[in-house]
Amino acid sequence: MPDNSQLHALYGGTFDPIHYGHLKPVEALAARVGLQNVTLLPNNVPPHRPQPEASPAQRIEMVRLAIAGNPLFSLDLREMRRDTPSFTVDTLDELRQERGPDQPLAFIIGQDSLLSLHKWHRWQDLLSLCHLLVLRRPGYSQTMDTPEQQHWLEQHLTDRPEELHQKPAGHILLADTPLVSISATEIRERLHQGRSDADLLPSSVSEFIMREGLYRNPNPHAILRR
Ligand code: ATP
């Protein structure tokens, strides 16, 4: 049974593949904020959007391998089971109903996602459902694109982790997490070029990618564009 009094953090992503840029900053965040558990939520990518290269089953298996034996992480497949788009706000609505109004909930995003948050479905509702914990990411601005967005950010900012445990939702923490210069795009490109993914993701995931022959052929999108 989940403990409804503790701050529970969720981390959504395509994880095509999962890598150290996902895992390392979150481990640091957990230590800093006092998170006991982070639930990874792999996305269902809707049919009209560019599809991940790995299948849903492969993306799930890579997440499983990456977190095996690490008690910080768990896996929630609810978005994968839907055949509709993964809107974070719908998932959070559902979790809020399951967990009740008082459970502190947080959604973890990278700085790039914060900068484009205003394009998310019902983004204004997110902070009534959860806190946002933002990971630093190399190459992305620390300030929002418009004065209105910056004002919105500053209205909700906190630098006190206690507040995240005391209130169910509503704060944004810009976490001082290590900068990790890795993206799934870069890993896929390296593998397409026959280069190594060493040190970019856990070796169990790397071995799975080899066994499955994933990301090996030239990128199909690149061929189409030629
Ligand atoms: P892609 O390169 O395919 O777009 P990605 O590496 O950005 O993928 P996603 O699965 O799309 O990975 O990202 C899930 C979440 O993880 C997003 O909120 C993103 O901002 C965050 N994230 C991914 N990589 C990093 C990183 N190196 N540092 C901090 N946050 C990251």
PDB file of C-alpha atoms and ligand atoms in Angstrom:
ATOM      1  CA  MET A   1       0.000   0.000   0.000  1.00  0.00           C
ATOM      2  CA  PRO A   2       1.347   3.479  -0.807  1.00  0.00           C
ATOM      3  CA  ASP A   3       2.033   5.710   2.190  1.00  0.00           C
ATOM      4  CA  ASN A   4      -0.342   8.637   1.672  1.00  0.00           C
ATOM      5  CA  SER A   5       1.430  10.955   4.098  1.00  0.00           C
ATOM      6  CA  GLN A   6       4.779  11.016   2.289  1.00  0.00           C
ATOM      7  CA  LEU A   7       5.705  13.195  -0.659  1.00  0.00           C
ATOM      8  CA  HIS A   8       5.381  10.985  -3.716  1.00  0.00           C
ATOM      9  CA  ALA A   9       7.240  11.957  -6.893  1.00  0.00           C
ATOM     10  CA  LEU A  10       6.433  10.926 -10.458  1.00  0.00           C
ATOM     11  CA  TYR A  11       8.706  11.170 -13.454  1.00  0.00           C
ATOM     12  CA  GLY A  12       7.279  10.886 -16.962  1.00  0.00           C
ATOM     13  CA  GLY A  13       9.231  10.332 -20.148  1.00  0.00           C
ATOM     14  CA  THR A  14       9.466   8.538 -23.444  1.00  0.00           C
ATOM     15  CA  PHE A  15      12.588   6.722 -22.235  1.00  0.00           C
ATOM     16  CA  ASP A  16      13.693   5.828 -25.794  1.00  0.00           C
ATOM     17  CA  PRO A  17      16.055   4.810 -24.184  1.00  0.00           C
ATOM     18  CA  ILE A  18      16.252   5.609 -20.445  1.00  0.00           C
ATOM     19  CA  HIS A  19      19.732   7.011 -19.632  1.00  0.00           C
ATOM     20  CA  TYR A  20      21.912   8.518 -16.895  1.00  0.00           C
ATOM     21  CA  GLY A  21      20.577  12.000 -17.722  1.00  0.00           C
ATOM     22  CA  HIS A  22      17.255  10.726 -16.375  1.00  0.00           C
ATOM     23  CA  LEU A  23      18.610   8.738 -13.451  1.00  0.00           C
ATOM     24  CA  LYS A  24      21.535  10.654 -11.934  1.00  0.00           C
ATOM     25  CA  PRO A  25      19.873  14.075 -11.450  1.00  0.00           C
ATOM     26  CA  VAL A  26      16.819  12.385  -9.909  1.00  0.00           C
ATOM     27  CA  GLU A  27      18.957  10.448  -7.458  1.00  0.00           C
ATOM     28  CA  ALA A  28      20.572  13.734  -6.389  1.00  0.00           C
ATOM     29  CA  LEU A  29      17.155  15.405  -6.200  1.00  0.00           C
ATOM     30  CA  ALA A  30      15.826  12.576  -4.015  1.00  0.00           C
ATOM     31  CA  ALA A  31      18.696  13.007  -1.556  1.00  0.00           C
ATOM     32  CA  ARG A  32      18.209  16.788  -1.442  1.00  0.00           C
ATOM     33  CA  VAL A  33      14.432  16.858  -1.120  1.00  0.00           C
ATOM     34  CA  GLY A  34      14.009  13.674   0.929  1.00  0.00           C
ATOM     35  CA  LEU A  35      12.124  11.565  -1.611  1.00  0.00           C
ATOM     36  CA  GLN A  36      11.685   7.922  -0.624  1.00  0.00           C
ATOM     37  CA  ASN A  37      10.198   6.854  -3.926  1.00  0.00           C
ATOM     38  CA  VAL A  38      10.108   8.067  -7.517  1.00  0.00           C
ATOM     39  CA  THR A  39       7.628   6.433  -9.881  1.00  0.00           C
ATOM     40  CA  LEU A  40       8.642   6.336 -13.518  1.00  0.00           C
ATOM     41  CA  LEU A  41       5.768   6.775 -15.959  1.00  0.00           C
ATOM     42  CA  PRO A  42       6.693   5.801 -19.524  1.00  0.00           C
ATOM     43  CA  ASN A  43       4.534   7.694 -22.070  1.00  0.00           C
ATOM     44  CA  ASN A  44       2.170   6.275 -24.566  1.00  0.00           C
ATOM     45  CA  VAL A  45       3.055   8.245 -27.696  1.00  0.00           C
ATOM     46  CA  PRO A  46      -0.122   8.950 -29.695  1.00  0.00           C
ATOM     47  CA  PRO A  47      -0.256   7.585 -33.249  1.00  0.00           C
ATOM     48  CA  HIS A  48      -0.197  11.005 -34.938  1.00  0.00           C
ATOM     49  CA  ARG A  49       3.133  11.943 -33.312  1.00  0.00           C
ATOM     50  CA  PRO A  50       6.593  10.688 -34.380  1.00  0.00           C
ATOM     51  CA  GLN A  51       6.859   7.253 -32.813  1.00  0.00           C
ATOM     52  CA  PRO A  52       9.716   6.228 -30.529  1.00  0.00           C
ATOM     53  CA  GLU A  53      12.127   3.843 -32.232  1.00  0.00           C
ATOM     54  CA  ALA A  54      11.824   1.226 -29.497  1.00  0.00           C
ATOM     55  CA  SER A  55       8.468  -0.533 -29.080  1.00  0.00           C
ATOM     56  CA  PRO A  56       6.437   0.076 -25.895  1.00  0.00           C
ATOM     57  CA  ALA A  57       7.521  -3.356 -24.597  1.00  0.00           C
ATOM     58  CA  GLN A  58      11.185  -2.548 -25.260  1.00  0.00           C
ATOM     59  CA  ARG A  59      10.938   0.867 -23.586  1.00  0.00           C
ATOM     60  CA  ILE A  60       9.318  -0.744 -20.545  1.00  0.00           C
ATOM     61  CA  GLU A  61      11.978  -3.449 -20.371  1.00  0.00           C
ATOM     62  CA  MET A  62      14.761  -0.852 -20.569  1.00  0.00           C
ATOM     63  CA  VAL A  63      13.206   1.055 -17.650  1.00  0.00           C
ATOM     64  CA  ARG A  64      12.846  -2.179 -15.674  1.00  0.00           C
ATOM     65  CA  LEU A  65      16.503  -3.068 -16.251  1.00  0.00           C
ATOM     66  CA  ALA A  66      17.696   0.445 -15.397  1.00  0.00           C
ATOM     67  CA  ILE A  67      15.955   0.511 -12.016  1.00  0.00           C
ATOM     68  CA  ALA A  68      16.406  -3.160 -11.056  1.00  0.00           C
ATOM     69  CA  GLY A  69      17.687  -3.399  -7.484  1.00  0.00           C
ATOM     70  CA  ASN A  70      17.330   0.363  -6.862  1.00  0.00           C
ATOM     71  CA  PRO A  71      14.720   0.848  -4.128  1.00  0.00           C
ATOM     72  CA  LEU A  72      14.289   4.545  -4.980  1.00  0.00           C
ATOM     73  CA  PHE A  73      12.479   3.789  -8.222  1.00  0.00           C
ATOM     74  CA  SER A  74       9.264   2.057  -9.178  1.00  0.00           C
ATOM     75  CA  LEU A  75       7.414   1.755 -12.461  1.00  0.00           C
ATOM     76  CA  ASP A  76       3.801   2.656 -13.281  1.00  0.00           C
ATOM     77  CA  LEU A  77       2.440   1.470 -16.625  1.00  0.00           C
ATOM     78  CA  ARG A  78      -0.899   3.298 -16.567  1.00  0.00           C
ATOM     79  CA  GLU A  79      -0.008   5.653 -19.457  1.00  0.00           C
ATOM     80  CA  MET A  80       1.209   2.739 -21.573  1.00  0.00           C
ATOM     81  CA  ARG A  81      -2.052   0.870 -21.026  1.00  0.00           C
ATOM     82  CA  ARG A  82      -4.108   3.751 -22.443  1.00  0.00           C
ATOM     83  CA  ASP A  83      -4.714   3.946 -26.140  1.00  0.00           C
ATOM     84  CA  THR A  84      -5.257   7.698 -25.931  1.00  0.00           C
ATOM     85  CA  PRO A  85      -2.536  10.371 -25.715  1.00  0.00           C
ATOM     86  CA  SER A  86      -0.587  10.589 -22.478  1.00  0.00           C
ATOM     87  CA  PHE A  87      -1.620  13.910 -21.020  1.00  0.00           C
ATOM     88  CA  THR A  88       0.260  14.389 -17.780  1.00  0.00           C
ATOM     89  CA  VAL A  89      -2.608  16.361 -16.314  1.00  0.00           C
ATOM     90  CA  ASP A  90      -5.012  13.406 -16.818  1.00  0.00           C
ATOM     91  CA  THR A  91      -2.602  11.036 -15.098  1.00  0.00           C
ATOM     92  CA  LEU A  92      -2.205  13.462 -12.222  1.00  0.00           C
ATOM     93  CA  ASP A  93      -5.989  13.873 -11.967  1.00  0.00           C
ATOM     94  CA  GLU A  94      -6.296  10.116 -11.676  1.00  0.00           C
ATOM     95  CA  LEU A  95      -3.523   9.864  -9.084  1.00  0.00           C
ATOM     96  CA  ARG A  96      -5.003  12.704  -7.061  1.00  0.00           C
ATOM     97  CA  GLN A  97      -8.312  10.841  -6.928  1.00  0.00           C
ATOM     98  CA  GLU A  98      -6.598   7.648  -5.864  1.00  0.00           C
ATOM     99  CA  ARG A  99      -4.409   9.294  -3.231  1.00  0.00           C
ATOM    100  CA  GLY A 100      -6.910  11.836  -1.865  1.00  0.00           C
ATOM    101  CA  PRO A 101      -6.634  15.624  -1.488  1.00  0.00           C
ATOM    102  CA  ASP A 102      -3.928  15.727   1.192  1.00  0.00           C
ATOM    103  CA  GLN A 103      -1.147  13.559  -0.207  1.00  0.00           C
ATOM    104  CA  PRO A 104       1.823  15.668  -1.329  1.00  0.00           C
ATOM    105  CA  LEU A 105       2.486  14.810  -4.985  1.00  0.00           C
ATOM    106  CA  ALA A 106       5.297  16.079  -7.201  1.00  0.00           C
ATOM    107  CA  PHE A 107       5.995  15.756 -10.901  1.00  0.00           C
ATOM    108  CA  ILE A 108       9.644  15.850 -11.993  1.00  0.00           C
ATOM    109  CA  ILE A 109      10.651  17.540 -15.261  1.00  0.00           C
ATOM    110  CA  GLY A 110      13.860  18.743 -16.884  1.00  0.00           C
ATOM    111  CA  GLN A 111      14.523  22.440 -17.492  1.00  0.00           C
ATOM    112  CA  ASP A 112      13.682  21.985 -21.208  1.00  0.00           C
ATOM    113  CA  SER A 113      10.216  20.727 -20.260  1.00  0.00           C
ATOM    114  CA  LEU A 114       9.682  23.662 -17.886  1.00  0.00           C
ATOM    115  CA  LEU A 115      10.413  26.063 -20.742  1.00  0.00           C
ATOM    116  CA  SER A 116       7.742  24.434 -22.931  1.00  0.00           C
ATOM    117  CA  LEU A 117       5.256  23.669 -20.161  1.00  0.00           C
ATOM    118  CA  HIS A 118       2.802  26.315 -21.385  1.00  0.00           C
ATOM    119  CA  LYS A 119       2.226  24.118 -24.467  1.00  0.00           C
ATOM    120  CA  TRP A 120       1.063  21.157 -22.358  1.00  0.00           C
ATOM    121  CA  HIS A 121      -2.610  20.246 -22.248  1.00  0.00           C
ATOM    122  CA  ARG A 122      -4.306  22.157 -19.354  1.00  0.00           C
ATOM    123  CA  TRP A 123      -0.938  23.320 -18.051  1.00  0.00           C
ATOM    124  CA  GLN A 124      -2.564  25.856 -15.739  1.00  0.00           C
ATOM    125  CA  ASP A 125      -4.150  22.987 -13.779  1.00  0.00           C
ATOM    126  CA  LEU A 126      -0.885  21.181 -13.069  1.00  0.00           C
ATOM    127  CA  LEU A 127       0.015  23.113  -9.936  1.00  0.00           C
ATOM    128  CA  SER A 128      -3.388  22.504  -8.375  1.00  0.00           C
ATOM    129  CA  LEU A 129      -2.627  18.787  -8.644  1.00  0.00           C
ATOM    130  CA  CYS A 130       1.083  18.566  -7.797  1.00  0.00           C
ATOM    131  CA  HIS A 131       4.350  20.355  -7.134  1.00  0.00           C
ATOM    132  CA  LEU A 132       6.880  20.610  -9.946  1.00  0.00           C
ATOM    133  CA  LEU A 133      10.473  19.590  -9.289  1.00  0.00           C
ATOM    134  CA  VAL A 134      12.725  20.884 -12.055  1.00  0.00           C
ATOM    135  CA  LEU A 135      16.098  19.324 -12.924  1.00  0.00           C
ATOM    136  CA  ARG A 136      18.837  21.482 -14.412  1.00  0.00           C
ATOM    137  CA  ARG A 137      19.731  20.534 -17.959  1.00  0.00           C
ATOM    138  CA  PRO A 138      22.768  21.821 -19.876  1.00  0.00           C
ATOM    139  CA  GLY A 139      22.040  24.229 -22.709  1.00  0.00           C
ATOM    140  CA  TYR A 140      18.628  25.450 -21.518  1.00  0.00           C
ATOM    141  CA  SER A 141      17.873  28.938 -20.250  1.00  0.00           C
ATOM    142  CA  GLN A 142      17.312  29.428 -16.517  1.00  0.00           C
ATOM    143  CA  THR A 143      14.630  32.015 -17.257  1.00  0.00           C
ATOM    144  CA  MET A 144      11.303  31.608 -18.996  1.00  0.00           C
ATOM    145  CA  ASP A 145      10.659  32.864 -22.528  1.00  0.00           C
ATOM    146  CA  THR A 146       8.194  35.651 -21.666  1.00  0.00           C
ATOM    147  CA  PRO A 147       7.730  38.012 -18.691  1.00  0.00           C
ATOM    148  CA  GLU A 148       4.275  36.441 -18.052  1.00  0.00           C
ATOM    149  CA  GLN A 149       5.739  32.950 -17.813  1.00  0.00           C
ATOM    150  CA  GLN A 150       8.581  34.218 -15.616  1.00  0.00           C
ATOM    151  CA  HIS A 151       6.052  35.895 -13.312  1.00  0.00           C
ATOM    152  CA  TRP A 152       4.039  32.649 -13.101  1.00  0.00           C
ATOM    153  CA  LEU A 153       7.237  30.771 -12.213  1.00  0.00           C
ATOM    154  CA  GLU A 154       8.297  33.261  -9.538  1.00  0.00           C
ATOM    155  CA  GLN A 155       4.840  33.222  -7.944  1.00  0.00           C
ATOM    156  CA  HIS A 156       5.166  29.516  -7.243  1.00  0.00           C
ATOM    157  CA  LEU A 157       8.886  29.130  -6.548  1.00  0.00           C
ATOM    158  CA  THR A 158      10.129  27.712  -3.297  1.00  0.00           C
ATOM    159  CA  ASP A 159      13.645  26.864  -2.191  1.00  0.00           C
ATOM    160  CA  ARG A 160      12.450  25.098   0.956  1.00  0.00           C
ATOM    161  CA  PRO A 161      11.995  21.329   0.477  1.00  0.00           C
ATOM    162  CA  GLU A 162       9.904  21.204   3.710  1.00  0.00           C
ATOM    163  CA  GLU A 163       7.133  23.079   1.908  1.00  0.00           C
ATOM    164  CA  LEU A 164       6.878  20.259  -0.602  1.00  0.00           C
ATOM    165  CA  HIS A 165       6.198  17.808   2.217  1.00  0.00           C
ATOM    166  CA  GLN A 166       3.768  20.074   4.041  1.00  0.00           C
ATOM    167  CA  LYS A 167       1.461  20.993   1.172  1.00  0.00           C
ATOM    168  CA  PRO A 168      -0.219  18.643  -1.337  1.00  0.00           C
ATOM    169  CA  ALA A 169       0.591  20.758  -4.434  1.00  0.00           C
ATOM    170  CA  GLY A 170       1.362  24.249  -5.755  1.00  0.00           C
ATOM    171  CA  HIS A 171       5.123  24.844  -5.500  1.00  0.00           C
ATOM    172  CA  ILE A 172       7.951  24.774  -8.025  1.00  0.00           C
ATOM    173  CA  LEU A 173      11.457  23.851  -6.908  1.00  0.00           C
ATOM    174  CA  LEU A 174      14.358  24.567  -9.251  1.00  0.00           C
ATOM    175  CA  ALA A 175      16.613  21.865  -7.901  1.00  0.00           C
ATOM    176  CA  ASP A 176      20.355  22.320  -7.756  1.00  0.00           C
ATOM    177  CA  THR A 177      21.004  18.951  -9.410  1.00  0.00           C
ATOM    178  CA  PRO A 178      24.145  17.943 -11.318  1.00  0.00           C
ATOM    179  CA  LEU A 179      24.223  18.918 -14.988  1.00  0.00           C
ATOM    180  CA  VAL A 180      24.266  15.745 -17.087  1.00  0.00           C
ATOM    181  CA  SER A 181      24.809  16.325 -20.762  1.00  0.00           C
ATOM    182  CA  ILE A 182      23.015  13.273 -22.174  1.00  0.00           C
ATOM    183  CA  SER A 183      19.857  12.984 -24.277  1.00  0.00           C
ATOM    184  CA  ALA A 184      18.088   9.968 -25.764  1.00  0.00           C
ATOM    185  CA  THR A 185      18.405  11.646 -29.185  1.00  0.00           C
ATOM    186  CA  GLU A 186      22.189  11.711 -28.827  1.00  0.00           C
ATOM    187  CA  ILE A 187      22.290   8.048 -27.773  1.00  0.00           C
ATOM    188  CA  ARG A 188      20.126   6.978 -30.729  1.00  0.00           C
ATOM    189  CA  GLU A 189      22.292   9.004 -33.111  1.00  0.00           C
ATOM    190  CA  ARG A 190      25.517   7.532 -31.734  1.00  0.00           C
ATOM    191  CA  LEU A 191      24.189   4.005 -32.129  1.00  0.00           C
ATOM    192  CA  HIS A 192      22.919   4.703 -35.664  1.00  0.00           C
ATOM    193  CA  GLN A 193      26.449   5.750 -36.525  1.00  0.00           C
ATOM    194  CA  GLY A 194      27.845   2.555 -35.009  1.00  0.00           C
ATOM    195  CA  ARG A 195      29.397   4.436 -32.083  1.00  0.00           C
ATOM    196  CA  SER A 196      29.367   3.364 -28.447  1.00  0.00           C
ATOM    197  CA  ASP A 197      26.802   4.258 -25.770  1.00  0.00           C
ATOM    198  CA  ALA A 198      29.281   3.453 -22.964  1.00  0.00           C
ATOM    199  CA  ASP A 199      28.845   5.595 -19.831  1.00  0.00           C
ATOM    200  CA  LEU A 200      25.589   7.113 -21.109  1.00  0.00           C
ATOM    201  CA  LEU A 201      23.240   4.476 -19.662  1.00  0.00           C
ATOM    202  CA  PRO A 202      23.372   1.447 -17.353  1.00  0.00           C
ATOM    203  CA  SER A 203      25.232  -1.539 -18.842  1.00  0.00           C
ATOM    204  CA  SER A 204      22.146  -3.769 -18.445  1.00  0.00           C
ATOM    205  CA  VAL A 205      20.238  -1.389 -20.759  1.00  0.00           C
ATOM    206  CA  SER A 206      23.152  -1.193 -23.171  1.00  0.00           C
ATOM    207  CA  GLU A 207      23.304  -5.026 -23.340  1.00  0.00           C
ATOM    208  CA  PHE A 208      19.554  -5.186 -23.979  1.00  0.00           C
ATOM    209  CA  ILE A 209      19.901  -2.664 -26.825  1.00  0.00           C
ATOM    210  CA  MET A 210      22.624  -4.859 -28.372  1.00  0.00           C
ATOM    211  CA  ARG A 211      20.641  -8.075 -27.946  1.00  0.00           C
ATOM    212  CA  GLU A 212      17.529  -6.564 -29.516  1.00  0.00           C
ATOM    213  CA  GLY A 213      19.470  -4.853 -32.312  1.00  0.00           C
ATOM    214  CA  LEU A 214      17.849  -1.576 -31.305  1.00  0.00           C
ATOM    215  CA  TYR A 215      18.862   1.795 -32.790  1.00  0.00           C
ATOM    216  CA  ARG A 216      21.199  -0.061 -35.104  1.00  0.00           C
ATOM    217  CA  ASN A 217      19.875   0.680 -38.552  1.00  0.00           C
ATOM    218  CA  PRO A 218      20.197   4.160 -39.949  1.00  0.00           C
ATOM    219  CA  ASN A 219      17.476   6.359 -38.536  1.00  0.00           C
ATOM    220  CA  PRO A 220      14.336   5.718 -40.652  1.00  0.00           C
ATOM    221  CA  HIS A 221      13.298   9.378 -40.282  1.00  0.00           C
ATOM    222  CA  ALA A 222      16.686  10.476 -41.659  1.00  0.00           C
ATOM    223  CA  ILE A 223      16.205   8.235 -44.707  1.00  0.00           C
ATOM    224  CA  LEU A 224      12.732   9.638 -45.318  1.00  0.00           C
ATOM    225  CA  ARG A 225      14.076  13.181 -45.166  1.00  0.00           C
ATOM    226  CA  ARG A 226      16.755  12.555 -47.794  1.00  0.00           C
TER     227      ARG A 226
HETATM  228  P1  ATP B   1      14.747  12.834 -26.521  1.00  0.00           P
HETATM  229  O1  ATP B   1      16.189  13.218 -26.737  1.00  0.00           O
HETATM  230  O2  ATP B   1      14.290  11.623 -27.294  1.00  0.00           O
HETATM  231  O3  ATP B   1      13.801  14.018 -26.658  1.00  0.00           O
HETATM  232  P2  ATP B   1      15.148  12.915 -23.642  1.00  0.00           P
HETATM  233  O4  ATP B   1      16.544  12.449 -23.414  1.00  0.00           O
HETATM  234  O5  ATP B   1      14.871  14.387 -23.534  1.00  0.00           O
HETATM  235  O6  ATP B   1      14.592  12.334 -25.017  1.00  0.00           O
HETATM  236  P3  ATP B   1      12.638  12.103 -22.407  1.00  0.00           P
HETATM  237  O7  ATP B   1      12.261  10.713 -22.102  1.00  0.00           O
HETATM  238  O8  ATP B   1      11.934  12.798 -23.500  1.00  0.00           O
HETATM  239  O9  ATP B   1      14.234  12.110 -22.626  1.00  0.00           O
HETATM  240  O10 ATP B   1      12.595  13.007 -21.110  1.00  0.00           O
HETATM  241  C1  ATP B   1      11.810  12.774 -19.974  1.00  0.00           C
HETATM  242  C2  ATP B   1      12.091  13.865 -18.963  1.00  0.00           C
HETATM  243  O11 ATP B   1      13.460  13.792 -18.569  1.00  0.00           O
HETATM  244  C3  ATP B   1      11.867  15.292 -19.480  1.00  0.00           C
HETATM  245  O12 ATP B   1      11.222  16.060 -18.456  1.00  0.00           O
HETATM  246  C4  ATP B   1      13.279  15.801 -19.727  1.00  0.00           C
HETATM  247  O13 ATP B   1      13.344  17.201 -19.543  1.00  0.00           O
HETATM  248  C5  ATP B   1      14.067  15.067 -18.657  1.00  0.00           C
HETATM  249  N1  ATP B   1      15.477  14.855 -19.027  1.00  0.00           N
HETATM  250  C6  ATP B   1      15.940  14.064 -20.012  1.00  0.00           C
HETATM  251  N2  ATP B   1      17.292  14.106 -20.079  1.00  0.00           N
HETATM  252  C7  ATP B   1      17.691  14.949 -19.094  1.00  0.00           C
HETATM  253  C8  ATP B   1      18.989  15.422 -18.645  1.00  0.00           C
HETATM  254  N3  ATP B   1      20.119  15.050 -19.249  1.00  0.00           N
HETATM  255  N4  ATP B   1      19.024  16.280 -17.606  1.00  0.00           N
HETATM  256  C9  ATP B   1      17.853  16.684 -16.995  1.00  0.00           C
HETATM  257  N5  ATP B   1      16.615  16.283 -17.368  1.00  0.00           N
HETATM  258  C10 ATP B   1      16.518  15.426 -18.406  1.00  0.00           C
END
